[in-house]
Amino acid sequence: MQRHLRIAQELFAPVFASRAPGDSNSSKDYSVIEWMSRSAQGIDRDPQILVKKLLFLTLAAIHTSTMSITHALFDLCEHHECIEPLRDEIEASVRAHGWTLAAINNMKLLDSFLKESQRINHPGLCE
């Protein structure tokens, strides 16, 4: 773990340091790194601390995304009658649009299924 932390520090600390408040080189792009740099106050402006917070945010994002997909797969196993309609919609959308954002935006049934799965299996609920 220390090796990974050291690598993250080597990669991201200079990025955070380059975005110091009042620095004219500060990016105009509003990314999570820019947001963290702008909102940090006091000791939290230390690039070493910002890197640790970035790693924590990354872990939280990966965990919630992973759990959402895992719960959706469990829900799909429980409601196997949804498999065929979802497969048909996905195949038709990809056939019409390829693997594009337009295809994903066209998958209304899949979107509804995922939203309902997230509603039932909210990541903030403990069982």
Coordinates of N, CA, C and O in Angstrom, one line a residue:
M1 N 0.8 -1.2 0.0 CA 0.0 0.0 0.0 C 0.9 1.3 0.0 O 0.6 2.2 -0.7
Q2 N 2.0 1.2 0.8 CA 2.9 2.4 0.8 C 3.5 2.7 -0.6 O 3.7 3.8 -0.9
R3 N 3.8 1.6 -1.3 CA 4.3 1.8 -2.7 C 3.3 2.5 -3.6 O 3.6 3.4 -4.3
H4 N 2.0 2.1 -3.5 CA 1.0 2.7 -4.3 C 0.8 4.1 -3.9 O 0.6 5.0 -4.8
L5 N 0.8 4.4 -2.6 CA 0.7 5.8 -2.1 C 1.8 6.6 -2.6 O 1.7 7.8 -3.1
R6 N 3.1 6.1 -2.6 CA 4.2 6.8 -3.1 C 4.1 7.1 -4.6 O 4.4 8.3 -5.0
I7 N 3.6 6.2 -5.3 CA 3.4 6.4 -6.8 C 2.4 7.5 -7.0 O 2.6 8.4 -7.8
A8 N 1.3 7.4 -6.3 CA 0.2 8.4 -6.4 C 0.8 9.8 -6.0 O 0.5 10.8 -6.7
Q9 N 1.6 9.9 -5.0 CA 2.2 11.1 -4.6 C 3.1 11.7 -5.7 O 3.1 12.9 -6.0
E10 N 3.9 10.8 -6.3 CA 4.8 11.2 -7.4 C 4.0 11.7 -8.6 O 4.5 12.7 -9.2
L11 N 2.9 11.1 -8.9 CA 2.1 11.5 -10.0 C 1.3 12.7 -9.8 O 1.2 13.6 -10.7
F12 N 0.6 12.8 -8.7 CA -0.4 13.8 -8.5 C 0.0 15.0 -7.7 O -0.6 16.1 -7.8
A13 N 1.0 14.9 -6.8 CA 1.4 16.0 -6.0 C 1.8 17.2 -6.8 O 1.4 18.3 -6.6
P14 N 2.6 17.0 -7.9 CA 3.0 18.1 -8.8 C 1.8 18.7 -9.5 O 1.8 19.9 -9.7
V15 N 0.8 17.9 -9.8 CA -0.4 18.5 -10.4 C -1.1 19.4 -9.5 O -1.5 20.5 -9.8
F16 N -1.3 18.9 -8.2 CA -2.0 19.8 -7.2 C -1.1 21.0 -6.9 O -1.6 22.1 -6.8
A17 N 0.2 20.9 -6.8 CA 1.1 22.0 -6.5 C 1.0 23.0 -7.6 O 1.1 24.2 -7.4
S18 N 0.8 22.6 -8.9 CA 0.7 23.6 -10.0 C -0.6 24.3 -10.0 O -0.7 25.3 -10.7
R19 N -1.5 23.9 -9.2 CA -2.8 24.6 -9.1 C -3.0 25.4 -7.8 O -4.1 25.5 -7.2
A20 N -1.9 25.9 -7.3 CA -1.9 26.7 -6.1 C -2.8 27.9 -6.2 O -2.9 28.4 -7.3
P21 N -3.5 28.3 -5.2 CA -4.4 29.5 -5.3 C -3.6 30.7 -5.8 O -2.5 31.0 -5.4
G22 N -4.2 31.4 -6.8 CA -3.6 32.6 -7.3 C -2.5 32.3 -8.4 O -1.9 33.2 -9.0
D23 N -2.3 31.1 -8.7 CA -1.3 30.7 -9.7 C -1.9 30.9 -11.1 O -3.0 30.4 -11.4
S24 N -1.2 31.7 -11.9 CA -1.7 32.0 -13.2 C -1.7 30.8 -14.2 O -2.3 30.8 -15.2
N25 N -1.0 29.7 -13.8 CA -0.9 28.5 -14.6 C -2.1 27.6 -14.3 O -2.2 26.6 -14.9
S26 N -2.9 28.0 -13.4 CA -4.1 27.1 -13.0 C -5.0 26.9 -14.2 O -5.3 27.8 -14.9
S27 N -5.4 25.7 -14.3 CA -6.2 25.2 -15.4 C -7.6 25.9 -15.4 O -8.2 26.1 -14.3
K28 N -8.1 26.2 -16.6 CA -9.5 26.7 -16.7 C -10.5 25.5 -16.8 O -11.7 25.8 -16.6
D29 N -10.0 24.3 -16.9 CA -10.9 23.1 -16.9 C -11.3 22.9 -15.5 O -10.5 23.0 -14.6
Y30 N -12.6 22.5 -15.3 CA -13.1 22.3 -14.0 C -13.2 20.8 -13.8 O -14.3 20.2 -13.9
S31 N -12.1 20.1 -13.4 CA -12.0 18.7 -13.1 C -12.1 18.5 -11.6 O -12.1 19.5 -10.9
V32 N -12.1 17.3 -11.2 CA -12.1 17.0 -9.8 C -10.8 17.5 -9.1 O -10.8 18.0 -8.0
I33 N -9.7 17.4 -9.8 CA -8.5 18.0 -9.3 C -8.5 19.5 -9.2 O -8.1 20.0 -8.1
E34 N -9.1 20.1 -10.1 CA -9.3 21.6 -10.1 C -10.2 22.0 -8.9 O -10.0 22.9 -8.1
W35 N -11.3 21.2 -8.8 CA -12.3 21.5 -7.7 C -11.6 21.3 -6.4 O -11.8 22.1 -5.5
M36 N -10.9 20.2 -6.2 CA -10.2 20.0 -4.9 C -9.2 21.1 -4.6 O -9.1 21.5 -3.5
S37 N -8.5 21.5 -5.6 CA -7.5 22.5 -5.4 C -8.1 23.8 -5.0 O -7.6 24.5 -4.1
R38 N -9.2 24.2 -5.7 CA -9.9 25.5 -5.4 C -10.6 25.5 -4.0 O -10.6 26.5 -3.4
S39 N -11.1 24.3 -3.6 CA -11.9 24.3 -2.4 C -11.1 24.0 -1.1 O -11.6 24.3 0.0
A40 N -9.9 23.6 -1.3 CA -9.1 23.2 -0.1 C -8.7 24.5 0.6 O -8.4 25.5 0.0
Q41 N -8.7 24.4 2.0 CA -8.3 25.6 2.8 C -7.3 25.1 3.9 O -7.4 23.9 4.3
G42 N -6.5 26.0 4.3 CA -5.6 25.7 5.4 C -4.6 24.6 5.0 O -4.1 24.5 3.9
I43 N -4.4 23.7 6.0 CA -3.5 22.6 5.8 C -3.9 21.6 4.7 O -3.1 20.9 4.1
D44 N -5.3 21.6 4.4 CA -5.8 20.8 3.3 C -5.3 21.2 2.0 O -5.5 20.4 1.0
R45 N -4.6 22.3 1.8 CA -4.0 22.7 0.5 C -2.7 22.0 0.2 O -2.2 22.1 -0.9
D46 N -2.2 21.3 1.2 CA -0.9 20.6 1.0 C -1.2 19.5 0.0 O -2.1 18.7 0.1
P47 N -0.4 19.5 -1.1 CA -0.5 18.5 -2.2 C -0.5 17.1 -1.7 O -1.2 16.2 -2.2
Q48 N 0.3 16.8 -0.7 CA 0.3 15.4 -0.1 C -1.0 15.0 0.5 O -1.5 13.9 0.3
I49 N -1.7 15.9 1.1 CA -3.0 15.7 1.7 C -4.1 15.5 0.6 O -4.9 14.7 0.6
L50 N -4.0 16.4 -0.4 CA -4.9 16.4 -1.5 C -4.8 15.1 -2.3 O -5.8 14.5 -2.7
V51 N -3.6 14.5 -2.4 CA -3.5 13.2 -3.1 C -4.2 12.1 -2.3 O -4.9 11.3 -2.9
K52 N -4.0 12.1 -1.0 CA -4.7 11.1 -0.2 C -6.3 11.2 -0.3 O -7.0 10.2 -0.4
K53 N -6.7 12.5 -0.4 CA -8.2 12.7 -0.5 C -8.7 12.2 -1.9 O -9.7 11.7 -2.1
L54 N -7.8 12.5 -2.9 CA -8.2 12.0 -4.3 C -8.2 10.5 -4.3 O -9.2 10.0 -4.9
L55 N -7.3 9.8 -3.7 CA -7.4 8.4 -3.7 C -8.6 7.9 -3.0 O -9.2 6.9 -3.4
F56 N -9.0 8.5 -1.9 CA -10.2 8.2 -1.2 C -11.4 8.4 -2.1 O -12.3 7.5 -2.1
L57 N -11.5 9.5 -2.8 CA -12.7 9.7 -3.7 C -12.7 8.7 -4.8 O -13.8 8.2 -5.1
T58 N -11.6 8.3 -5.3 CA -11.5 7.3 -6.3 C -12.0 5.9 -5.8 O -12.8 5.3 -6.5
L59 N -11.6 5.6 -4.6 CA -12.0 4.3 -4.0 C -13.5 4.3 -3.8 O -14.2 3.4 -4.1
A60 N -14.1 5.5 -3.3 CA -15.5 5.6 -3.1 C -16.3 5.4 -4.4 O -17.3 4.8 -4.5
A61 N -15.8 6.1 -5.4 CA -16.5 6.1 -6.7 C -16.5 4.6 -7.3 O -17.5 4.2 -7.8
I62 N -15.3 4.0 -7.2 CA -15.2 2.6 -7.8 C -16.1 1.7 -7.0 O -16.8 0.8 -7.5
H63 N -16.1 1.8 -5.6 CA -17.0 0.9 -4.8 C -18.4 1.1 -5.1 O -19.1 0.1 -5.3
T64 N -18.9 2.3 -5.2 CA -20.4 2.5 -5.4 C -20.8 2.0 -6.8 O -21.8 1.4 -7.0
S65 N -19.9 2.3 -7.8 CA -20.2 1.8 -9.2 C -20.2 0.3 -9.2 O -21.1 -0.3 -9.8
T66 N -19.2 -0.3 -8.6 CA -19.2 -1.8 -8.6 C -20.4 -2.4 -7.9 O -21.0 -3.3 -8.4
M67 N -20.8 -1.8 -6.8 CA -21.9 -2.3 -6.0 C -23.2 -2.1 -6.8 O -24.1 -3.0 -6.8
S68 N -23.3 -1.0 -7.5 CA -24.5 -0.8 -8.3 C -24.7 -1.8 -9.4 O -25.8 -2.4 -9.6
I69 N -23.6 -2.1 -10.1 CA -23.6 -3.2 -11.2 C -23.8 -4.5 -10.6 O -24.6 -5.4 -11.1
T70 N -23.2 -4.8 -9.4 CA -23.4 -6.1 -8.8 C -24.8 -6.3 -8.4 O -25.4 -7.4 -8.6
H71 N -25.4 -5.3 -7.8 CA -26.9 -5.4 -7.4 C -27.8 -5.6 -8.6 O -28.7 -6.3 -8.6
A72 N -27.4 -4.9 -9.7 CA -28.2 -5.0 -10.9 C -28.1 -6.4 -11.4 O -29.2 -7.0 -11.9
L73 N -27.0 -7.0 -11.4 CA -26.8 -8.4 -11.9 C -27.6 -9.4 -11.0 O -28.3 -10.3 -11.4
F74 N -27.6 -9.1 -9.6 CA -28.4 -10.0 -8.7 C -29.9 -9.8 -9.0 O -30.6 -10.8 -9.0
D75 N -30.3 -8.6 -9.3 CA -31.7 -8.3 -9.6 C -32.1 -9.0 -10.9 O -33.2 -9.5 -11.0
L76 N -31.2 -9.0 -11.8 CA -31.4 -9.6 -13.1 C -31.6 -11.1 -12.9 O -32.5 -11.8 -13.5
C77 N -30.8 -11.7 -12.1 CA -30.9 -13.1 -11.7 C -32.2 -13.4 -11.1 O -32.9 -14.5 -11.3
E78 N -32.7 -12.5 -10.2 CA -33.9 -12.7 -9.5 C -35.1 -12.5 -10.4 O -36.2 -13.2 -10.3
H79 N -35.0 -11.6 -11.4 CA -36.1 -11.4 -12.3 C -35.6 -11.7 -13.7 O -35.5 -10.9 -14.6
H80 N -35.4 -13.0 -13.9 CA -34.9 -13.5 -15.2 C -35.8 -13.2 -16.4 O -35.4 -13.2 -17.5
E81 N -37.1 -12.9 -16.1 CA -38.0 -12.5 -17.2 C -37.6 -11.2 -17.9 O -38.1 -10.9 -19.0
C82 N -36.8 -10.5 -17.2 CA -36.3 -9.2 -17.8 C -35.1 -9.4 -18.8 O -34.8 -8.5 -19.5
I83 N -34.5 -10.5 -18.7 CA -33.3 -10.7 -19.5 C -33.5 -10.6 -21.0 O -32.8 -9.8 -21.7
E84 N -34.5 -11.3 -21.5 CA -34.8 -11.2 -23.0 C -35.2 -9.8 -23.5 O -34.6 -9.4 -24.5
P85 N -36.1 -9.1 -22.8 CA -36.4 -7.8 -23.3 C -35.2 -6.8 -23.2 O -35.0 -6.0 -24.1
L86 N -34.4 -7.0 -22.2 CA -33.2 -6.1 -22.1 C -32.2 -6.5 -23.2 O -31.7 -5.6 -23.9
R87 N -32.0 -7.7 -23.4 CA -31.1 -8.2 -24.5 C -31.6 -7.7 -25.9 O -30.8 -7.1 -26.7
D88 N -32.9 -7.8 -26.1 CA -33.5 -7.3 -27.4 C -33.3 -5.8 -27.6 O -32.9 -5.4 -28.7
E89 N -33.5 -5.1 -26.5 CA -33.3 -3.6 -26.6 C -31.9 -3.2 -26.9 O -31.6 -2.4 -27.7
I90 N -31.0 -3.9 -26.2 CA -29.5 -3.6 -26.3 C -29.1 -4.0 -27.7 O -28.4 -3.2 -28.4
E91 N -29.5 -5.1 -28.2 CA -29.1 -5.6 -29.6 C -29.6 -4.6 -30.6 O -28.9 -4.2 -31.5
A92 N -30.9 -4.2 -30.5 CA -31.5 -3.3 -31.5 C -30.8 -1.9 -31.5 O -30.5 -1.4 -32.5
S93 N -30.5 -1.5 -30.3 CA -29.9 -0.1 -30.2 C -28.5 -0.2 -30.7 O -28.1 0.8 -31.4
V94 N -27.7 -1.2 -30.4 CA -26.3 -1.3 -30.9 C -26.4 -1.5 -32.4 O -25.5 -1.0 -33.2
R95 N -27.3 -2.3 -32.9 CA -27.4 -2.5 -34.4 C -27.7 -1.2 -35.1 O -27.1 -0.9 -36.1
A96 N -28.5 -0.3 -34.5 CA -28.9 0.9 -35.1 C -27.9 2.0 -35.0 O -27.7 2.8 -35.9
H97 N -27.2 2.0 -33.8 CA -26.3 3.2 -33.5 C -24.8 2.8 -33.3 O -24.0 3.6 -33.1
G98 N -24.5 1.4 -33.3 CA -23.2 1.0 -32.9 C -23.0 1.2 -31.4 O -23.9 1.6 -30.7
W99 N -21.7 1.0 -30.9 CA -21.4 1.2 -29.5 C -21.1 2.6 -29.3 O -19.9 3.0 -29.3
T100 N -22.2 3.5 -29.2 CA -22.0 4.9 -29.1 C -22.9 5.4 -28.0 O -23.7 4.7 -27.4
L101 N -22.7 6.7 -27.6 CA -23.5 7.3 -26.6 C -25.0 7.4 -27.1 O -25.9 7.2 -26.3
A102 N -25.2 7.5 -28.4 CA -26.6 7.5 -28.9 C -27.2 6.2 -28.6 O -28.4 6.1 -28.3
A103 N -26.5 5.1 -28.8 CA -27.1 3.8 -28.5 C -27.4 3.7 -27.0 O -28.5 3.2 -26.7
I104 N -26.5 4.1 -26.2 CA -26.8 4.0 -24.7 C -28.0 4.9 -24.4 O -28.9 4.5 -23.6
N105 N -28.1 6.1 -24.9 CA -29.2 7.0 -24.6 C -30.6 6.4 -25.2 O -31.6 6.8 -24.7
N106 N -30.5 5.5 -26.1 CA -31.7 4.9 -26.7 C -32.2 3.7 -25.8 O -33.2 3.1 -26.1
M107 N -31.4 3.2 -24.9 CA -31.7 2.0 -24.1 C -32.6 2.4 -22.9 O -32.1 2.4 -21.7
K108 N -33.9 2.7 -23.1 CA -34.8 3.2 -22.0 C -35.1 2.1 -21.0 O -35.2 2.4 -19.8
L109 N -35.3 0.9 -21.5 CA -35.7 -0.2 -20.6 C -34.5 -0.5 -19.7 O -34.7 -0.7 -18.5
L110 N -33.3 -0.6 -20.3 CA -32.1 -0.8 -19.4 C -31.9 0.3 -18.4 O -31.6 0.0 -17.2
D111 N -32.1 1.5 -18.8 CA -32.0 2.7 -17.9 C -33.0 2.5 -16.8 O -32.7 2.7 -15.6
S112 N -34.3 2.2 -17.1 CA -35.3 2.0 -16.1 C -34.9 0.8 -15.1 O -35.1 0.9 -13.9
F113 N -34.4 -0.3 -15.7 CA -34.0 -1.4 -14.8 C -32.9 -1.0 -13.9 O -33.0 -1.4 -12.7
L114 N -31.9 -0.3 -14.4 CA -30.8 0.1 -13.5 C -31.2 1.1 -12.4 O -30.8 1.0 -11.3
K115 N -32.1 2.0 -12.8 CA -32.6 3.0 -11.8 C -33.4 2.3 -10.7 O -33.3 2.6 -9.5
E116 N -34.3 1.3 -11.1 CA -35.1 0.6 -10.1 C -34.2 -0.2 -9.3 O -34.4 -0.3 -8.0
S117 N -33.2 -0.8 -9.8 CA -32.2 -1.6 -9.0 C -31.5 -0.7 -8.0 O -31.4 -1.1 -6.8
Q118 N -31.1 0.5 -8.4 CA -30.5 1.4 -7.5 C -31.4 1.9 -6.4 O -31.0 2.2 -5.3
R119 N -32.7 2.1 -6.8 CA -33.7 2.5 -5.8 C -33.9 1.5 -4.7 O -33.9 1.8 -3.6
I120 N -34.0 0.2 -5.2 CA -34.2 -0.9 -4.2 C -32.9 -1.2 -3.4 O -33.0 -1.4 -2.2
N121 N -31.8 -1.1 -4.0 CA -30.5 -1.4 -3.4 C -29.7 -0.2 -3.2 O -28.5 -0.1 -3.7
H122 N -30.2 0.8 -2.5 CA -29.5 2.1 -2.4 C -28.1 1.9 -1.7 O -28.0 1.1 -0.7
P123 N -27.1 2.5 -2.3 CA -25.7 2.3 -1.7 C -25.6 2.8 -0.3 O -24.7 2.3 0.4
G124 N -26.5 3.6 0.2 CA -26.4 4.1 1.5 C -27.1 3.3 2.5 O -27.0 3.5 3.7
L125 N -27.8 2.3 2.1 CA -28.6 1.5 3.0 C -27.7 0.3 3.5 O -27.0 -0.3 2.8
C126 N -27.8 0.1 4.8 CA -27.1 -1.1 5.4 C -28.1 -2.2 5.7 O -29.2 -1.9 6.2
E127 N -27.7 -3.4 5.4 CA -28.6 -4.5 5.7 C -28.0 -5.4 6.7 O -26.9 -5.5 6.9

